[in-house]
PDB file of C-alpha atoms in Angstrom:
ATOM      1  CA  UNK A  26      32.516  13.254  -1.414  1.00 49.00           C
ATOM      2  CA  UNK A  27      35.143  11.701   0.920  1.00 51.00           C
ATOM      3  CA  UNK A  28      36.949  15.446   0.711  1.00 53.00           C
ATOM      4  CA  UNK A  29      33.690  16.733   2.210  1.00 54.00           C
ATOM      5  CA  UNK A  30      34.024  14.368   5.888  1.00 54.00           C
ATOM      6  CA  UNK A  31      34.803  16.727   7.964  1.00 60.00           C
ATOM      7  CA  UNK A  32      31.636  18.700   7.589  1.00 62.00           C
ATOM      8  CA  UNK A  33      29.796  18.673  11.465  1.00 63.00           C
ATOM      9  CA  UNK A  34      26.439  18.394   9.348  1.00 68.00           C
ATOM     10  CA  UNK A  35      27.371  15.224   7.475  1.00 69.00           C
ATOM     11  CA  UNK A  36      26.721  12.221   8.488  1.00 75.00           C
ATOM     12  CA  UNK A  37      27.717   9.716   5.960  1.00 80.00           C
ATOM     13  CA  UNK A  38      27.267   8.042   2.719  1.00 84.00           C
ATOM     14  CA  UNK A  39      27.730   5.104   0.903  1.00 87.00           C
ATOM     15  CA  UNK A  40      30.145   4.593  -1.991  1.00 87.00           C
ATOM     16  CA  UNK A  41      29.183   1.774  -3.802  1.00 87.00           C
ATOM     17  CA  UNK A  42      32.124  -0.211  -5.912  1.00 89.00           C
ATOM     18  CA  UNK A  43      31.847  -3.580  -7.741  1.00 92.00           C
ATOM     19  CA  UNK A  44      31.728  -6.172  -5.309  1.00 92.00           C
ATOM     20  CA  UNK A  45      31.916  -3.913  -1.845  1.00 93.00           C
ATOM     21  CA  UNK A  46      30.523  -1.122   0.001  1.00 89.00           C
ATOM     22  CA  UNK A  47      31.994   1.508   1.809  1.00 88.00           C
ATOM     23  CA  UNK A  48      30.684   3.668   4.095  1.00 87.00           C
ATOM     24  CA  UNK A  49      32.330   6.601   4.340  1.00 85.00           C
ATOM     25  CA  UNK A  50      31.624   8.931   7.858  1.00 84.00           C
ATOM     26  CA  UNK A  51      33.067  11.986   9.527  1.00 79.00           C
ATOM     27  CA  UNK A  52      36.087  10.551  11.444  1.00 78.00           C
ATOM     28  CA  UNK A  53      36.019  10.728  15.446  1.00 80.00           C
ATOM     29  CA  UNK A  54      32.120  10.160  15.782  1.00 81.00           C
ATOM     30  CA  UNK A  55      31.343   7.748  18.634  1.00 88.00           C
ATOM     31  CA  UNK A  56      31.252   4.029  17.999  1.00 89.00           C
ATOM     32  CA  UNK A  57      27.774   3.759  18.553  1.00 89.00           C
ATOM     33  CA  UNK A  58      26.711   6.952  15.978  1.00 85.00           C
ATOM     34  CA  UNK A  59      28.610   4.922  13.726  1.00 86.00           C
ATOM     35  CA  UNK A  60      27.186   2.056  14.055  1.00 86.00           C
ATOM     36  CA  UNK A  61      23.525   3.080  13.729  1.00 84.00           C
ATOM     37  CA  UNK A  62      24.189   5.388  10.506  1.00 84.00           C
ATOM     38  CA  UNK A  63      25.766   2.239   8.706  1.00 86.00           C
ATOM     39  CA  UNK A  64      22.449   0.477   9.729  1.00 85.00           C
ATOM     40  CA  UNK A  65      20.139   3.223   8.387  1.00 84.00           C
ATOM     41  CA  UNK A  66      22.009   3.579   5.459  1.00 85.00           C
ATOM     42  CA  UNK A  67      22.419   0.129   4.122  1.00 85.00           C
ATOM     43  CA  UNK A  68      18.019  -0.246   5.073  1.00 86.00           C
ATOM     44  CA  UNK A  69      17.714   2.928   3.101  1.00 84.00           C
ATOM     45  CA  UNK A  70      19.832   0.965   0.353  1.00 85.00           C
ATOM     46  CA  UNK A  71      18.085  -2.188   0.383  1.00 87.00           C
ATOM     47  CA  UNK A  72      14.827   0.491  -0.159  1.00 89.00           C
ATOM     48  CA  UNK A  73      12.929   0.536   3.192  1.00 88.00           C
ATOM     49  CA  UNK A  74      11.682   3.803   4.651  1.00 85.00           C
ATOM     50  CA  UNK A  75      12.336   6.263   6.937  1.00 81.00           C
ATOM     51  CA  UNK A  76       9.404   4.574   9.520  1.00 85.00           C
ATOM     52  CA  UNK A  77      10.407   1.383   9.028  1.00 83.00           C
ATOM     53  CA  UNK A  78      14.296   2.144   9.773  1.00 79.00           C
ATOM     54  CA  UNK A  79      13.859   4.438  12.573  1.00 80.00           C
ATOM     55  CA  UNK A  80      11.165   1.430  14.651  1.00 79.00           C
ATOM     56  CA  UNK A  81      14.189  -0.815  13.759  1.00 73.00           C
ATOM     57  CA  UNK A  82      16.552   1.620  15.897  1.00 72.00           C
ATOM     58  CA  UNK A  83      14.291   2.197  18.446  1.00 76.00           C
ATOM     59  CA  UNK A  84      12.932  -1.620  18.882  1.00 64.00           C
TER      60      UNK A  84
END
């Protein structure tokens, strides 16, 4: 997957290792974008939905 970060249509994922996560994005994506994919990611995760995640980014 991490070979695959340079793809414009990508925009993360997590990789999930005993005791850590990463989250692995495109590099050179603004701080911000960054920011909120990490967020929807980690709710998507923890097992909340798509409506639930995108009020929380929007609130």
């Amino acid at each position: 997957m991490l070979e695959q970060l340079d793809d414009p249509n990508l925009f993360g994922g997590i990789v999930d290792r005993p005791g850590r996560l990463l989250f692995a994005m495109p590099p050179r994506r603004p701080a911000d974008e960054r920011e909120r994919w990490v967020r929807a990611l980690l709710a998507h995760r923890e097992g909340y939905g798509q409506a639930e995640v995108q009020e929380a980014l929007t609130a």
